[in-house]
Coordinates of C-alpha atoms and ligand atoms in Angstrom, one line a residue:
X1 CA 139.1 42.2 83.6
X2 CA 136.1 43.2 85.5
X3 CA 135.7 46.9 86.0
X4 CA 133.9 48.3 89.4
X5 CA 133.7 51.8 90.8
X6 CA 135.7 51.2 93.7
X7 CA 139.0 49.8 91.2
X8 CA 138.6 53.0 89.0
X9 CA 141.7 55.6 89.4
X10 CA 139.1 58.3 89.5
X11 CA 137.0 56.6 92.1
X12 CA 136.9 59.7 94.2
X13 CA 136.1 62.3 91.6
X14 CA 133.6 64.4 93.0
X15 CA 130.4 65.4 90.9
X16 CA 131.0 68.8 90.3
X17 CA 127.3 70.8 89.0
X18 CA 127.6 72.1 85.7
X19 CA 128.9 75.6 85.3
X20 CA 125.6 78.0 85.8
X21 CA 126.0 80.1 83.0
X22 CA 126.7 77.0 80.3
X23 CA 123.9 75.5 81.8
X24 CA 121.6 78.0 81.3
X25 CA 122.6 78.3 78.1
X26 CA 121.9 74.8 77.5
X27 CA 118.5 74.9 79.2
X28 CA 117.5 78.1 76.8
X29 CA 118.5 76.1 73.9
X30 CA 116.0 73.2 74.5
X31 CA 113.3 75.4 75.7
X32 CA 110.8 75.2 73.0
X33 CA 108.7 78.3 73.3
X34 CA 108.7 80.7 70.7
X35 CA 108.8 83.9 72.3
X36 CA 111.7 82.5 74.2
X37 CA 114.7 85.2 75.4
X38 CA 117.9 84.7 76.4
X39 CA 120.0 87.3 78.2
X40 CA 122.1 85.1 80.1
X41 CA 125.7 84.3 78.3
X42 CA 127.4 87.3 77.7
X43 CA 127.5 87.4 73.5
X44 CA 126.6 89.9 71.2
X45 CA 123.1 89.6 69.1
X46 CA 122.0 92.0 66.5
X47 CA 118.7 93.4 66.1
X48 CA 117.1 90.2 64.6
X49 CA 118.3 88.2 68.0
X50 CA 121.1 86.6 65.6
X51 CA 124.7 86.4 66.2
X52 CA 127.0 89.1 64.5
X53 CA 130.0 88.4 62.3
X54 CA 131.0 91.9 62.6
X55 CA 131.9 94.3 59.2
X56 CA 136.1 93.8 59.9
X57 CA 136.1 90.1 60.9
X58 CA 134.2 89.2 58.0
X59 CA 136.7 91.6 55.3
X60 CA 139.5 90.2 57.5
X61 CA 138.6 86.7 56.6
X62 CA 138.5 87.1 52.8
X63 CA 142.3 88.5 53.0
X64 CA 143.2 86.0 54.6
X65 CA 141.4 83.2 52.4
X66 CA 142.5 85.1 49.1
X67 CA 146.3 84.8 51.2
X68 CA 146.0 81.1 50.8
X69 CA 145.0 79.2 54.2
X70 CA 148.3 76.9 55.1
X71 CA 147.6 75.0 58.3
X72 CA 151.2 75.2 60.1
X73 CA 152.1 75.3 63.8
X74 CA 152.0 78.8 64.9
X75 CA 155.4 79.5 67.4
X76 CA 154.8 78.4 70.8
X77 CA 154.2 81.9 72.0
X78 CA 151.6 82.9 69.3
X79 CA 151.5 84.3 66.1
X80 CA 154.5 87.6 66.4
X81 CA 152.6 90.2 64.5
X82 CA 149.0 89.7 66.5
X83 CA 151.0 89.8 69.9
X84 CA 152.8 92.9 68.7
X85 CA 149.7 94.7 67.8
X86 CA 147.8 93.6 70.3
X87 CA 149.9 94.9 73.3
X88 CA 150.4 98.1 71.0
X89 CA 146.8 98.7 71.0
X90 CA 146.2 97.9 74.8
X91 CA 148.7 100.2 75.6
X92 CA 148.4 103.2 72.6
X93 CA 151.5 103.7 70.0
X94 CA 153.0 106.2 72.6
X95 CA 153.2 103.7 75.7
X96 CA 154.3 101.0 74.1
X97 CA 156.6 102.4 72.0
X98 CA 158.3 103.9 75.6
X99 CA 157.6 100.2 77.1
X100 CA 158.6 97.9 74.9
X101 CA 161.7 96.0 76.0
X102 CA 160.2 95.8 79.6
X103 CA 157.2 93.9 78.2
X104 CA 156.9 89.9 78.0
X105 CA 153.6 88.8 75.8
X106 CA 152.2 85.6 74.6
X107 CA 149.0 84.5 72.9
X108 CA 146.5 82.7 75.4
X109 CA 143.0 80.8 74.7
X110 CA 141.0 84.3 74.9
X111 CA 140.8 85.9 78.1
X112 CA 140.6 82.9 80.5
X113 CA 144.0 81.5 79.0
X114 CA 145.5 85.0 80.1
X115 CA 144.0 85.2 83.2
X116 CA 145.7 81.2 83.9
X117 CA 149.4 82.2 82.2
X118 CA 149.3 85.0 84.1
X119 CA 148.3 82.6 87.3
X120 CA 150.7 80.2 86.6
X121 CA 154.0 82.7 86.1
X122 CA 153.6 84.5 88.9
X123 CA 153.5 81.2 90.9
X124 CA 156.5 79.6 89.1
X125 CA 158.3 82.9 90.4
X126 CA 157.3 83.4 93.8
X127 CA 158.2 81.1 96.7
X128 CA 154.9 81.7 98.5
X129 CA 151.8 82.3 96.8
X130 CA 150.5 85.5 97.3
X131 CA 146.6 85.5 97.6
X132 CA 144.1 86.9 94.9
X133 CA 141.8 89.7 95.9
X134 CA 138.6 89.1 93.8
X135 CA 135.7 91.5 93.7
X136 CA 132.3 90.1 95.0
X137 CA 130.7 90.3 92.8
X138 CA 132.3 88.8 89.7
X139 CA 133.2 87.1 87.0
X140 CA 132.5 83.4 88.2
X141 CA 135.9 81.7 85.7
X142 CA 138.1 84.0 88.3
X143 CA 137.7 82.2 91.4
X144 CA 137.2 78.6 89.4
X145 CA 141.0 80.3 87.7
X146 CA 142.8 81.1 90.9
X147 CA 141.9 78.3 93.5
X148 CA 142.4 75.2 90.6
X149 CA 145.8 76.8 90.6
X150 CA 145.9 76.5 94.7
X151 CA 146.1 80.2 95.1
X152 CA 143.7 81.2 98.4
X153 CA 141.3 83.8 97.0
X154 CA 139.4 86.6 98.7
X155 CA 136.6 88.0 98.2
X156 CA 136.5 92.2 98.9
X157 CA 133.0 94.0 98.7
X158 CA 132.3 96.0 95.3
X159 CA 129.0 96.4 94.8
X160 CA 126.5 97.8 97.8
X161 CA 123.3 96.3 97.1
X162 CA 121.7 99.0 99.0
X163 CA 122.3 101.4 97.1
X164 CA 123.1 99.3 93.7
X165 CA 126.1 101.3 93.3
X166 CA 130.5 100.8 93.4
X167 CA 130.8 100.2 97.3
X168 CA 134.5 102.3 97.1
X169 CA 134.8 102.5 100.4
X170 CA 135.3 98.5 101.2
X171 CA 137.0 98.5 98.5
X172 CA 139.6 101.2 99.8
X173 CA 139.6 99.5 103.1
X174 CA 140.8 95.8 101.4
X175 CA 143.7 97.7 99.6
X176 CA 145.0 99.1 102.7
X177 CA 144.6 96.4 104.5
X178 CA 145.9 92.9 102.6
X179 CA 149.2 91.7 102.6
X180 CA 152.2 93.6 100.6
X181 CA 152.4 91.6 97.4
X182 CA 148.8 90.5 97.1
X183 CA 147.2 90.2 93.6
X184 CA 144.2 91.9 93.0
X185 CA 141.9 91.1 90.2
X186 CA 140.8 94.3 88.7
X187 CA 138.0 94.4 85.5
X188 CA 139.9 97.3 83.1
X189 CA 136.0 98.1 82.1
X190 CA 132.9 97.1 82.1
X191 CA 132.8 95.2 85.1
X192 CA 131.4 91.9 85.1
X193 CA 128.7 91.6 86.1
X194 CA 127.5 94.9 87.8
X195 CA 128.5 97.5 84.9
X196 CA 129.8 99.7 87.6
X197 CA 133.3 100.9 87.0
X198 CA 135.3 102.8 89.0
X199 CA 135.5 106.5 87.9
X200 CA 138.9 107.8 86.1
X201 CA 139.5 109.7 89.7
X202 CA 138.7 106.6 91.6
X203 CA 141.0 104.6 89.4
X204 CA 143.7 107.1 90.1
X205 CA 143.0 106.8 94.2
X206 CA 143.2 102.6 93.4
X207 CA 146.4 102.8 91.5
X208 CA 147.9 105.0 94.4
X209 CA 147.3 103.1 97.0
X210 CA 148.4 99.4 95.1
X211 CA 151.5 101.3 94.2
X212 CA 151.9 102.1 98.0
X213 CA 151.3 98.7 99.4
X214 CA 153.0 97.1 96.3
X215 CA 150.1 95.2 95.4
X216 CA 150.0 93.7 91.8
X217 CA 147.3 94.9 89.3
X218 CA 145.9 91.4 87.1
X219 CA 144.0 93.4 84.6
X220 CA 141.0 91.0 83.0
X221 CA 140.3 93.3 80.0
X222 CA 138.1 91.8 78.4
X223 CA 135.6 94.3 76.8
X224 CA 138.2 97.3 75.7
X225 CA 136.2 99.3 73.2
X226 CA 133.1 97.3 73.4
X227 CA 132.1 99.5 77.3
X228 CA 131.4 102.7 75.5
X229 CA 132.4 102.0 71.9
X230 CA 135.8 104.1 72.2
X231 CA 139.1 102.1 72.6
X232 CA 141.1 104.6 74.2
X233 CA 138.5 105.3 76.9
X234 CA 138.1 102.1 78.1
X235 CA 141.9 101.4 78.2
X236 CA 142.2 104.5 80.9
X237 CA 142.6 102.4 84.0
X238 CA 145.3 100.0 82.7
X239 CA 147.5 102.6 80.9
X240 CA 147.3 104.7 83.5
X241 CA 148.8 101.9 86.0
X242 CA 151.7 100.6 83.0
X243 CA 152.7 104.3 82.3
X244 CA 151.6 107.1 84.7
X245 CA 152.6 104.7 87.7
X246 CA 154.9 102.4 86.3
X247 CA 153.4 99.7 88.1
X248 CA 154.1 96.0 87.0
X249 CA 151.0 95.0 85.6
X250 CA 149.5 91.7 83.6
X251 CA 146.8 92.6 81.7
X252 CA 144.3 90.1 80.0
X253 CA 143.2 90.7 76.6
X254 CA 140.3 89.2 75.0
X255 CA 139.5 89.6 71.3
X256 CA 136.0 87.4 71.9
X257 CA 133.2 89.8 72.9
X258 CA 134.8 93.1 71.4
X259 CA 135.8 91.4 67.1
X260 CA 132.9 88.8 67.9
X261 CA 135.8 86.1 68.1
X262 CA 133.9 84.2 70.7
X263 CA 135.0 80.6 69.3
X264 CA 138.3 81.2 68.3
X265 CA 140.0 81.9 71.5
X266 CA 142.0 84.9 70.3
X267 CA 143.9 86.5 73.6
X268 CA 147.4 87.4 74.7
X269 CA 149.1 88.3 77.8
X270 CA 150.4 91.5 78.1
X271 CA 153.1 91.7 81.1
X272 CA 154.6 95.1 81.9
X273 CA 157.5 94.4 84.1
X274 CA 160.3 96.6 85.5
X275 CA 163.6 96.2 83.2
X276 CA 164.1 94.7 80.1
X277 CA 166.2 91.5 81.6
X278 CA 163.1 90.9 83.5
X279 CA 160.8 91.0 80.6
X280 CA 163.1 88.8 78.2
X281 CA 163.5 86.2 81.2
X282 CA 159.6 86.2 82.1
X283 CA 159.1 85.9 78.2
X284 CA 161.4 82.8 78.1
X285 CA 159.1 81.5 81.6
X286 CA 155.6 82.3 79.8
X287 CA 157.1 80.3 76.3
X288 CA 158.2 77.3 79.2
X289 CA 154.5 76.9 80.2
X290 CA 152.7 77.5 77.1
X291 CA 154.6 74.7 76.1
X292 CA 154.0 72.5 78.4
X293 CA 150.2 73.6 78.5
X294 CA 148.9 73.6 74.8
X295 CA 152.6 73.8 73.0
X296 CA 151.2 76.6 70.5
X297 CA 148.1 78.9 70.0
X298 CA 145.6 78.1 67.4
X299 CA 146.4 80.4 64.5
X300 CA 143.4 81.2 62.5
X301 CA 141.1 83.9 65.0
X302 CA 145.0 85.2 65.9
X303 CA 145.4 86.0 62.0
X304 CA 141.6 87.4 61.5
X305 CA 142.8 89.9 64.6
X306 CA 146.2 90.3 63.5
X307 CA 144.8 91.6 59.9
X308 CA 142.6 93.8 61.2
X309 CA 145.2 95.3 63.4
X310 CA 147.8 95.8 61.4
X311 CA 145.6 97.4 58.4
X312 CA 144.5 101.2 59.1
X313 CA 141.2 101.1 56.8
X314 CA 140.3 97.7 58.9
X315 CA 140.9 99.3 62.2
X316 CA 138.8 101.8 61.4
X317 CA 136.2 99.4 60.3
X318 CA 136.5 97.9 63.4
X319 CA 136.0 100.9 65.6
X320 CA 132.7 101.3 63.8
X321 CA 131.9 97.8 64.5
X322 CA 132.5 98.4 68.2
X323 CA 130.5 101.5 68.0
X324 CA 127.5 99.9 66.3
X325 CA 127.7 96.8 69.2
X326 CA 127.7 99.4 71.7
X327 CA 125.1 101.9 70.9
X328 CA 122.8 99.3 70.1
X329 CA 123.4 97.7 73.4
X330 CA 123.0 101.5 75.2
X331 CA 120.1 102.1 73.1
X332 CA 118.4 98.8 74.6
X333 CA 119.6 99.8 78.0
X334 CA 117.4 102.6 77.5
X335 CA 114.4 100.9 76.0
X336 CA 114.3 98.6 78.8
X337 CA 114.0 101.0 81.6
X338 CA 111.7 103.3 79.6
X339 CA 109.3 100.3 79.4
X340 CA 109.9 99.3 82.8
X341 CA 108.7 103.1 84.1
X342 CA 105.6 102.6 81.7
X343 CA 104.5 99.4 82.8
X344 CA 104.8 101.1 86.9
X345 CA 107.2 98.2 87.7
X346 CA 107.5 98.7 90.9
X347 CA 111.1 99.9 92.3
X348 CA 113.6 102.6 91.1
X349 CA 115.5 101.5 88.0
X350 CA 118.1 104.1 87.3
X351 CA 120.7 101.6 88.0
X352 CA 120.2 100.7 84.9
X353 CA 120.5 103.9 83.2
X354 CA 124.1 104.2 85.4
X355 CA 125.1 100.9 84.2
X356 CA 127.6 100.4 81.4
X357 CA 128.7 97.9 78.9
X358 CA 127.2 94.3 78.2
X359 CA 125.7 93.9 81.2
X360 CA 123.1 94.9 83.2
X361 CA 122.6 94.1 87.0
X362 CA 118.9 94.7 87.6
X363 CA 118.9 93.6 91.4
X364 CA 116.2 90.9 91.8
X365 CA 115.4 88.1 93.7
X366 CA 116.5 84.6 93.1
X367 CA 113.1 83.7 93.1
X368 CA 112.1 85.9 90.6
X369 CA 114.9 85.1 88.3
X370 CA 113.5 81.9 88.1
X371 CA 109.7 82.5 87.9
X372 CA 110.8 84.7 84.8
X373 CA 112.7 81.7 83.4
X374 CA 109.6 79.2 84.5
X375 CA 106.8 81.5 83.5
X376 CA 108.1 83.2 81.2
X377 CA 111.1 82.1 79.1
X378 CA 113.3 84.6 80.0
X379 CA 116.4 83.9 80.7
X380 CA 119.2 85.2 83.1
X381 CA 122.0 84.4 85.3
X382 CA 120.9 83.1 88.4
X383 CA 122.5 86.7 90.6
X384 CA 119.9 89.2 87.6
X385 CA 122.8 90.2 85.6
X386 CA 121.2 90.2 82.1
X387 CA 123.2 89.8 78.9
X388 CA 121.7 93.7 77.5
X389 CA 122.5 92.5 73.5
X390 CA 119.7 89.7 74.0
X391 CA 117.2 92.3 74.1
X392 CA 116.0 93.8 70.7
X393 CA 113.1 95.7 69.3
X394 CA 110.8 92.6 68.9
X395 CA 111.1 91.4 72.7
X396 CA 112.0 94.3 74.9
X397 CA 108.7 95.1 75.9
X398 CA 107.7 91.9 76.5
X399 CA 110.9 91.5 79.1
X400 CA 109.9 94.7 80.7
X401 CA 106.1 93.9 81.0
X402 CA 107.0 90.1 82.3
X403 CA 109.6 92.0 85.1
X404 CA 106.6 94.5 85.8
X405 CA 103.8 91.7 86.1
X406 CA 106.1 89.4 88.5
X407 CA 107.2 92.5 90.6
X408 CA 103.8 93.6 90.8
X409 CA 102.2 90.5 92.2
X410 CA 104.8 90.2 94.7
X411 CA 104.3 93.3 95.7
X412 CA 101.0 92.6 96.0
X413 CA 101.0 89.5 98.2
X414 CA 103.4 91.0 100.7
X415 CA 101.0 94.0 101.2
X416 CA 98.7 91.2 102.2
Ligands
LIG1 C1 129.7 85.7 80.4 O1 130.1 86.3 81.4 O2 128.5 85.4 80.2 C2 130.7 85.4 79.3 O3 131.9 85.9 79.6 C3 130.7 83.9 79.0 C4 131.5 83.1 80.0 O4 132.4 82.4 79.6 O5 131.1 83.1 81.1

């Protein structure tokens, strides 16, 4: 049989562009140049530019190879033990000791498998979609998420460009104005991409006012204990809604960016519901879908967390290991703008100083995102967030001279 475009089932596929930050990944990759730098993706780098195993994943995985590796099916909700200790550690010993009947939890494909469970169980449950409130800007997977499930998303203001700060006041005005039983998507930490996060009194003033208006809290936590290197502070906003305001809450976990677990898609979904009948029937819903979906988690990054978890000298290990990923990734924060005041690049660039976490939002032009990338070699998502881990000892100065030099000229042929 002949086969022509027009016969084909998927005739009208669209051709959809590549996504931006896999792309420039991509492009990085094939770029030749030595002196090459990439602060686009969002993963960890050490020192020496090279990927991390970190100090508890790589003790984790010899237990677990001396254990014997058997390659079974894992239950269709994950591996018990990980999904135990990972909503115990979201939520502290305490909270979930108080919560635990009225929670439903299932292993998901790292933080964007969360993000779709939680998606798709709150649309098997409700007879109209509610719509998603998304922060602009943000994570690009959430909208990509939420509208291939058909929700309608919304963008609210976050971040004021003019004063490169949390813009709390739209983002007041959206939660007293959207719909009763609206979802809004809200980064526990670190958020993605600005590194602005709301204050532990502003969280309190959010959290009121959802509780209020009965909007629901969708918690993408996806860098707890990598934001400042301490667990318990960067779990603040999501404990605070689960216990202090017993709001129903999903919250997102991600295991990638904060054990270095990048490739093995280790994340669960935590839901904190009201009663226990709800939580055993919405467990019973999330095992349904799973099913359906990928019929069981991968098993071997859920282990590697799982042992680290459950082993108090490996925990501890593993807050160091945060620790060491943060501070290096504050100390570069402050390297950069130290050599960007040297080299008189023009512009203020405390921003970057107020920043937290991986990220840092430096503000610049499209254009000059991509004569950095052309010129250069430097690479960064097309909106200047820059990946802060990509930058070590050996090309920091370099980044910050190349910012300075391109700033400078512009500068210079506007004041013509
Ligand atoms: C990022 O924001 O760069 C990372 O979370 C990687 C990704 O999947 O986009």
């Amino acid at each position: 049989m002949q086969m022509n475009g027009s016969s084909s089932v998927f005739a009208t596929a669209p051709n959809i562009p590549a996504d931006a930050i896999f792309a420039l990944t991509a492009e990085y990759v094939a770029d030749e140049f030595p002196d090459k730098v990439n602060l686009g993706q969002g993963a960890y780098r050490d020192e020496t530019g090279q990927p991390w195993v970190t100090t508890s994943v790589a003790r984790s995985r010899e237990i677990i190879t001396t254990q014997g590796l058997l390659h079974e099916y894992l239950p269709i909700l994950g591996l018990p033990e990980f999904r135990h200790r990972a909503a115990e550690l979201a939520l502290g010993r305490e909270i979930h000791a108080a919560r635990q009947s009225q929670l439903a939890t299932c292993q998901t494909l790292s933080g964007t498998g969360a993000l779709h469970l939680a998606g798709q169980i709150i649309k098997s449950c409700q007879s109209s979609l509610p719509k998603v409130y998304i922060p602009e800007p943000t994570w690009s997977n959430h909208h990509l998420i939420f509208s291939t499930l058909g929700y309608q998303c919304h963008e609210f203001q976050y971040y004021d460009p003019s004063t490169r700060a949390l813009d709390f006041s739209s983002y007041l005005f959206m939660l007293n104005s959207v719909d009763p039983g609206s979802i809004v998507i809200l980064h526990a930490c670190a958020h993605n991409p600005t590194g602005l996060d709301p204050t532990p009194q502003q969280w309190k003033e959010i959290g009121g006012i959802m509780k209020r208006r009965q909007l629901f809290p969708l918690f993408d936590a996806a860098y707890l204990g990598f934001n400042s290197g301490d667990f318990e502070q960067d779990a603040f906003a999501l404990r605070y809604f689960i216990h202090d305001l017993e709001m129903e809450s999903a919250v997102c976990l991600s295991f990638a960016k904060n054990m270095g677990l990048y490739g093995e898609r280790v994340g669960c979904l935590v839901l904190a519901t009201s009663t226990a009948v709800v939580a055993r029937n919405s467990q019973s819903v999330l095992e349904s879908i799973q099913r359906s979906e990928i019929s069981n988690p991968p098993a071997f990054g859920a282990r590697v967390a799982a042992t680290i978890l459950g082993d108090n000298d490996l925990r501890k290990l593993w807050f160091q290991d945060m620790k060491t990923m943060s501070s290096r990734i504050q100390s570069m924060r402050r390297l950069l703008y130290d050599y960007l005041v040297k080299h008189n690049t023009p512009g203020n660039w405390n921003h970057i100083l107020e920043q937290s976490g991986m990220f840092g939002f430096l503000g610049l032009a499209p254009e000059i995102v991509v004569e950095l990338k052309d010129k250069y070699h430097i690479y960064m998502a097309a909106n200047s967030r820059i990946s802060i881990a990509g930058l070590n000892a050996g090309n920091v100065e370099y980044v910050a001279r190349s910012i300075a030099t391109v700033l400078t000229r512009e500068q210079n042929d506007s004041h013509r």
